[in-house]
Every structure is written in structure tokens, then in C-alpha cells.
GROMACS .gro file of C-alpha atoms in nm:
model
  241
    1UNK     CA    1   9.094  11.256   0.845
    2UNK     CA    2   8.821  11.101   0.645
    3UNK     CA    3   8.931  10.763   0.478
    4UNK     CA    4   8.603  10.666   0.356
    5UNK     CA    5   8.273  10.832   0.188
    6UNK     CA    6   7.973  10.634   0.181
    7UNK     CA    7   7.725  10.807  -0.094
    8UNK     CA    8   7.396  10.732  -0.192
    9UNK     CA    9   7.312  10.613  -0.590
   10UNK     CA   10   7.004  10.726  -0.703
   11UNK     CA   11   6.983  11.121  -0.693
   12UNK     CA   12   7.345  11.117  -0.517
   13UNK     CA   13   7.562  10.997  -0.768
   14UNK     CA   14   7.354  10.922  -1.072
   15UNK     CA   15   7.065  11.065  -1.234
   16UNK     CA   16   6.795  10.838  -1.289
   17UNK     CA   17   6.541  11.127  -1.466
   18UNK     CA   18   6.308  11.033  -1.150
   19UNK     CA   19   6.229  10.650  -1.276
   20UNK     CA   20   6.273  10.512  -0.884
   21UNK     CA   21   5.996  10.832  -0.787
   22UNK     CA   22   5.796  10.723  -1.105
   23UNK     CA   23   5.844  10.326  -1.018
   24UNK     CA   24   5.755  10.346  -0.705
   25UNK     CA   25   5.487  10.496  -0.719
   26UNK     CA   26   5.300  10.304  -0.992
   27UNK     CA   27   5.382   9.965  -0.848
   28UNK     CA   28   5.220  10.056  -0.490
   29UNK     CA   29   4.911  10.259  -0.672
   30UNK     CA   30   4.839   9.955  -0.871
   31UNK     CA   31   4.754   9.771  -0.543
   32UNK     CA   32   4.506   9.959  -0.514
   33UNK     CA   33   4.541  10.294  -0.323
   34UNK     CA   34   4.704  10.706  -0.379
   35UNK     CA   35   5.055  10.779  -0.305
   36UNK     CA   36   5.055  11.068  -0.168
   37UNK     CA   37   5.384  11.289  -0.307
   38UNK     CA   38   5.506  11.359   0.042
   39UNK     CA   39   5.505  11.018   0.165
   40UNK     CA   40   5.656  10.931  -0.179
   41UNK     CA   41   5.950  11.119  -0.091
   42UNK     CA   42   5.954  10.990   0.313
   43UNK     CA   43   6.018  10.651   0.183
   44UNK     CA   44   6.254  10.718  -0.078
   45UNK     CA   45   6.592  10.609   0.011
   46UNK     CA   46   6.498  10.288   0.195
   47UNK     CA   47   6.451   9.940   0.110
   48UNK     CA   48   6.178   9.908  -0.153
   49UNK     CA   49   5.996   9.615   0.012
   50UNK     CA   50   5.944   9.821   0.318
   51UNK     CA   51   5.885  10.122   0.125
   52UNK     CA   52   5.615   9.959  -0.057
   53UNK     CA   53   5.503   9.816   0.254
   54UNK     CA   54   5.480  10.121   0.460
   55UNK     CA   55   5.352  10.322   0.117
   56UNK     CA   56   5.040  10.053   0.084
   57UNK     CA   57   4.961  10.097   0.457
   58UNK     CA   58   4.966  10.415   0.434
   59UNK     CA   59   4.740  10.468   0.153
   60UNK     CA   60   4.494  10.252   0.356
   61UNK     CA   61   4.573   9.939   0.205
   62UNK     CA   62   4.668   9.632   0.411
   63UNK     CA   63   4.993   9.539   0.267
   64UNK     CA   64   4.950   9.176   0.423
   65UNK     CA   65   4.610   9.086   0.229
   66UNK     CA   66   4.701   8.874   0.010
   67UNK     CA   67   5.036   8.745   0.163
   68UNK     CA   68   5.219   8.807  -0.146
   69UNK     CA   69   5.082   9.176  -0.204
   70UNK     CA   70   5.457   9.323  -0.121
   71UNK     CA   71   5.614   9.015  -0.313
   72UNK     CA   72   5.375   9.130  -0.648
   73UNK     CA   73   5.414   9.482  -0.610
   74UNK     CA   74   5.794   9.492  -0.573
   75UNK     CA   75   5.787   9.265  -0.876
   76UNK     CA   76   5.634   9.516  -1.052
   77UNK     CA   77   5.849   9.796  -0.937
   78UNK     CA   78   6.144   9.582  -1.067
   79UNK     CA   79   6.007   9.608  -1.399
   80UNK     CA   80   5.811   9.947  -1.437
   81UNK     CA   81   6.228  10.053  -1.349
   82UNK     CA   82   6.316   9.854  -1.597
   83UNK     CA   83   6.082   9.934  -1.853
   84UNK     CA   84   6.173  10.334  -1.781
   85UNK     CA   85   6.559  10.289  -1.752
   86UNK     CA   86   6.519  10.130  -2.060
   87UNK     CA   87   6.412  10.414  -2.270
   88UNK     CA   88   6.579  10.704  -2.077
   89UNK     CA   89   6.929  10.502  -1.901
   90UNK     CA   90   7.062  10.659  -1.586
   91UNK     CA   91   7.388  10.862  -1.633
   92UNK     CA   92   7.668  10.960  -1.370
   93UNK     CA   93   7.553  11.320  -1.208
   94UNK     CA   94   7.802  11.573  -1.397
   95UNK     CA   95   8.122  11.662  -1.204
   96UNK     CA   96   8.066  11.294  -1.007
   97UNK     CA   97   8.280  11.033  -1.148
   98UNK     CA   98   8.598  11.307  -1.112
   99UNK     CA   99   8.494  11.371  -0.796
  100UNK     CA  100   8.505  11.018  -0.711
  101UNK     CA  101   8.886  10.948  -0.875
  102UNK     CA  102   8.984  11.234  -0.678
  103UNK     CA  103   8.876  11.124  -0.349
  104UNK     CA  104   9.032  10.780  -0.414
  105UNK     CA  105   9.384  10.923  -0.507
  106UNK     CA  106   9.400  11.100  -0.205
  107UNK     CA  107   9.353  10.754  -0.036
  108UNK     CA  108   8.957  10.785   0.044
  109UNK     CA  109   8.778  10.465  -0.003
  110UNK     CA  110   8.444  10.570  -0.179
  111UNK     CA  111   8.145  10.285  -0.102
  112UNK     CA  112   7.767  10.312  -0.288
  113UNK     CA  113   7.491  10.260  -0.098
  114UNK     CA  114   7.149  10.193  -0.190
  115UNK     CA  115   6.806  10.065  -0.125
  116UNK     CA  116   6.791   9.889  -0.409
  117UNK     CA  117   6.822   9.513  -0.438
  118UNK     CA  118   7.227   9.356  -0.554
  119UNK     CA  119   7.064   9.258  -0.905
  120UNK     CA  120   6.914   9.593  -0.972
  121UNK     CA  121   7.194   9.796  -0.846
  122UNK     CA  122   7.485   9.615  -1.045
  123UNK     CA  123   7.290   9.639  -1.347
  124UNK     CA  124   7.307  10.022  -1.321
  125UNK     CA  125   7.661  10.025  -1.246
  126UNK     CA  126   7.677   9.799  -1.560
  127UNK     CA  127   7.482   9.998  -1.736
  128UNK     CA  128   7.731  10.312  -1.618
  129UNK     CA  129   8.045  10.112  -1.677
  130UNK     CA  130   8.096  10.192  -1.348
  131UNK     CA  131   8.313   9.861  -1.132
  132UNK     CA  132   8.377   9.813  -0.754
  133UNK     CA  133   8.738   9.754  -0.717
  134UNK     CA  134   8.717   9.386  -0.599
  135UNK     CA  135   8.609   9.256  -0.944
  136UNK     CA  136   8.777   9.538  -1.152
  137UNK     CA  137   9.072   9.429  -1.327
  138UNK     CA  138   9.391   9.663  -1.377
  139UNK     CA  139   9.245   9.782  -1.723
  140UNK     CA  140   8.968   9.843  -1.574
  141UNK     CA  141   8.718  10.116  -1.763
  142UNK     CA  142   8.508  10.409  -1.631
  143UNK     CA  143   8.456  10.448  -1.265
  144UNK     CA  144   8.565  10.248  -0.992
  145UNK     CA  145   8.428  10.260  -0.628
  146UNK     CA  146   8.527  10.068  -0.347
  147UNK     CA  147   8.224   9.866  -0.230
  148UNK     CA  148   7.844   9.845  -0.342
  149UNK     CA  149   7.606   9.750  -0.025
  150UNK     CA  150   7.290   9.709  -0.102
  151UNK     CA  151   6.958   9.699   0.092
  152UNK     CA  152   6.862   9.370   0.059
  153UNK     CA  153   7.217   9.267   0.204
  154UNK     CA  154   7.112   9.422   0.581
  155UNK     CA  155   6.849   9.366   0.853
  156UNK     CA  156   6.727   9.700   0.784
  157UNK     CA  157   6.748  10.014   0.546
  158UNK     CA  158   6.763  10.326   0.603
  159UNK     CA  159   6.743  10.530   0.812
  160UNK     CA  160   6.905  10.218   1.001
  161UNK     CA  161   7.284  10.253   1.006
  162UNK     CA  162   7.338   9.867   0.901
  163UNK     CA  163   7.471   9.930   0.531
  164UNK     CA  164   7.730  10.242   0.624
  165UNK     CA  165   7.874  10.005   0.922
  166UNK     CA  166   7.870   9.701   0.601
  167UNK     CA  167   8.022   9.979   0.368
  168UNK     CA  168   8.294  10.019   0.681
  169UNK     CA  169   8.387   9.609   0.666
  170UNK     CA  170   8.408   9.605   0.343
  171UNK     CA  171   8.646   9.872   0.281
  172UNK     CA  172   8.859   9.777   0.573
  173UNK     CA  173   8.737  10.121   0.778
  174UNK     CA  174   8.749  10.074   1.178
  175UNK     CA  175   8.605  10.399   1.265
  176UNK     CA  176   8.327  10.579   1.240
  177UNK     CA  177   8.489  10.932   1.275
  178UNK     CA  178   8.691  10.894   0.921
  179UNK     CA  179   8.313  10.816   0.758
  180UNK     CA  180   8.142  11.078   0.539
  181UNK     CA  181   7.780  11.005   0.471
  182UNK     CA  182   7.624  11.215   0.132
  183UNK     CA  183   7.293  11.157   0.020
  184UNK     CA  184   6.983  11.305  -0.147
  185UNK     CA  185   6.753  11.244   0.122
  186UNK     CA  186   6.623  11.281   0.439
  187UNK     CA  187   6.672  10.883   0.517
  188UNK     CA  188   7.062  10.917   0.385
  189UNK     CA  189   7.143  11.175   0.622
  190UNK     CA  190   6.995  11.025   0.916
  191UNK     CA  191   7.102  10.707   0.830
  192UNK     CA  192   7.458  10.891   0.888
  193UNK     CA  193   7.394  11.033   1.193
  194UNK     CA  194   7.252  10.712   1.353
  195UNK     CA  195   7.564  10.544   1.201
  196UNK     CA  196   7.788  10.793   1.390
  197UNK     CA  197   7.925  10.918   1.140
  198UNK     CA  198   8.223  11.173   1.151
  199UNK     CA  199   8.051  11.379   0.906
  200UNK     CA  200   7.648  11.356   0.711
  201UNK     CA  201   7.620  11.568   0.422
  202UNK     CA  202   7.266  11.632   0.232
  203UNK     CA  203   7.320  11.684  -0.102
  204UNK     CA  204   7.043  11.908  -0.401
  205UNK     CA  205   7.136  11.689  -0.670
  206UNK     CA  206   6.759  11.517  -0.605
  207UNK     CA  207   6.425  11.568  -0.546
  208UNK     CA  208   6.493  11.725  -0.180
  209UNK     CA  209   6.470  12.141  -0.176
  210UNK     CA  210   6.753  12.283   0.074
  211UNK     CA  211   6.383  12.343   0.272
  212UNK     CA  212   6.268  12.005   0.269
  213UNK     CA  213   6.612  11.928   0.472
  214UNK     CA  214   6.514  12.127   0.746
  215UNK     CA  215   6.571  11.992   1.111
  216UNK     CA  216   6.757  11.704   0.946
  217UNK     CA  217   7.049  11.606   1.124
  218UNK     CA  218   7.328  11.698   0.848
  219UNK     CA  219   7.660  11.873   0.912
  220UNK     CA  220   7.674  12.071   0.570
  221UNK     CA  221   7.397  12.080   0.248
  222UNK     CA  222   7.589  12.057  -0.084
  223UNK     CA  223   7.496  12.116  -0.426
  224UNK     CA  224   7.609  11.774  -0.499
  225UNK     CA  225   7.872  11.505  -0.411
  226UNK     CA  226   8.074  11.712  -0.697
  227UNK     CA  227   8.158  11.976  -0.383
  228UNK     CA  228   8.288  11.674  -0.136
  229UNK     CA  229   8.619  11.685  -0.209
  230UNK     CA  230   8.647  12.082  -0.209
  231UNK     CA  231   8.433  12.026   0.139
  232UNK     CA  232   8.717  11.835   0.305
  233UNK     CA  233   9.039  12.013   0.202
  234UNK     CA  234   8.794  12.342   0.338
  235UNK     CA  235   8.764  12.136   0.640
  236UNK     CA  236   9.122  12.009   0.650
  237UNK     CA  237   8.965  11.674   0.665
  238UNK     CA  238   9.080  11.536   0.336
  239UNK     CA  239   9.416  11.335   0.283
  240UNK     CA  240   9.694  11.472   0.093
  241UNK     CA  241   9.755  11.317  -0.304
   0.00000   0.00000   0.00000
């Protein structure tokens, strides 16, 4: 049985009208050099210090001249985000905060993951009224999730495993075959399979085409994480309520 689900934010479980894409973007092409679209979408998903790293390089920058090129640039992409969630705020993907409260009464931890720094990512949830469970209170409003790692908590982002096997101490969660990975991109998904997991789902709900997943190593492509639950009661892998 699958007692936890580890799901991306961005494009997973909440729309963000394409500000990280947009963000991104802007912050590495003002250092300088073109982001090209498909290495836009290669690096989305990981850590955004080594995504603007890798992005700068390459665009045929040298991300280490000056030393504090990264430093500036993520900087940058901290506010440009802000600046765009600011006049259009991210909202839950439709379908996703039930999904979530369903999972969780039939006893599945659900944890966030993203490559976004603590700061950044608990202002969204904020933002979404959304709470992890451990500073919830009984009364507590909108949606509650289990755990929030983040990638600036790990040695490495995605694709590396490090934040599912964090989202697995946190919740309690001993074994990798009762994990479900979910995520919008090619990073999430083999970020699950490198973790082990039990089962790695890609989900449409982002920028990714049900092409661009191709050769990926996913067990099932959803429409979103709104089809999870349905997924495991198909696959009698999901608790009873």
C-alpha cells in the first residue's frame, strides 16, 4: 500500500500562470546570454541556483565570473517571482486540494516538494492558506499537507533523490515501496525513480506535453495529481477510509 505521496508544487499542485518559466528566464538572460526554451524546461524542477548556474553556462556565459554572478542572478529571480506573483497570485490546480484531503483520510501522508528555497515556498503556501500539519493548529484553515522539503534543505535537487528520502523522515515513512512520486516534469519523475520509489507518476497539469515525457522513467502519465487517488484504488494500492 502507498502511505505517502510526495508531489511537486509548481505545475503539480498549484498553478503559478508560468511566473517560475517567466522568472527564470529573465534573471539568467539579464546576465548576459539566450535561454534557450528547451533548456528552460531541462532545468525546471531543480534547485534554482544550479538551474541558473547550469542555464548561464549553457548560454555561454561563465557562471563563476564575477563570483557572485549566481548569488545576483538568483536574487533577481527571487524578485522578478515576486514582482509576477504579485499581480497574478498562484492558486491550488482545480480538483487538487480534494484530492489531497482524500488521500490523507485514507491514511496517506501527502509531502510538497520543491526547488524552491524554504522562504519562497512558505510564502506560497501562505499565500494559498495552505499549512503543513506540524504548525497547523486543530482549526486549522484550507489545506493541510504533511511536510514541505525544499531544495535548499538537501545536498542536491532534482533529479537527485535527497528531498523524497527527507519527505520520507519527515513523515515517519520507512520504505520506499509505499512512496508515490507526481510531478510536472521530467526532473520529478526521475527524481522518483532514482529515489526508488514504489510508484513515479508524470503529471499534464504543466508545461510538459504527454510527448515531451517520452523515455522518462514514469509508471503512469496523469492529467493531474486530481487522478492520484482514483490511480491507487485502480491499482488496489490505496488504503481504505
Amino acid at each position: 500500500m502507498i502511505t505517502l505521496a510526495v508531489f511537486d508544487m509548481a505545475g503539480t499542485t498549484i498553478d503559478d500562470g508560468g511566473a517560475v518559466y517567466d522568472a527564470l528566464r529573465l534573471a539568467v538572460e539579464e546576465t548576459g546570454v539566450v535561454v534557450s526554451p528547451e533548456d528552460l524546461q531541462t532545468w525546471m524542477g531543480t534547485e534554482k541556483s544550479a538551474a541558473i548556474a547550469a542555464l548561464i553556462e549553457l548560454g555561454g556565459g561563465d557562471p563563476h565570473s564575477p563570483a557572485d554572478k549566481v548569488a545576483v542572478a538568483f536574487g533577481r529571480f527571487r524578485t522578478l517571482l515576486g514582482e509576477l506573483y504579485a499581480a497574478t497570485p498562484p492558486t491550488a490546480i482545480d480538483g487538487v486540494p480534494d484530492a489531497i484531503a482524500d488521500l490523507r483520510a485514507r491514511g496517506v501522508a501527502v509531502a510538497l516538494t520543491t526547488g524552491f528555497s524554504r522562504d519562497v515556498a512558505e510564502g506560497i503556501l501562505d499565500e494559498l492558506d495552505w499549512r503543513v500539519a506540524a504548525q497547523a493548529g486543530d482549526d486549522a484553515s484550507g489545506v493541510v499537507v504533511d511536510a514541505l522539503v525544499c531544495g535548499d534543505e538537501v545536498a542536491a535537487g532534482r533529479p537527485a533523490p535527497y528531498m523524497i528520502h527527507r519527505a520520507m523522515e519527515r513523515t515517519g515513512t520507512l520504505d520506499v515501496a509505499e512512496v508515490l512520486v507526481a510531478g510536472d516534469t521530467a526532473v520529478d519523475v526521475q527524481a522518483g525513480a532514482n529515489a526508488g520509489a514504489c510508484v513515479t507518476i508524470g503529471v499534464l497539469s504543466g508545461k510538459l506535453s504527454r510527448e515531451a515525457f517520452a523515455g522518462e522513467p514514469f509508471d503512469a502519465l496523469l492529467g493531474s495529481v486530481v487522478d492520484v487517488p482514483g490511480y491507487l484504488l485502480e491499482k488496489g494500492l490505496a488504503p481504505a477510509r
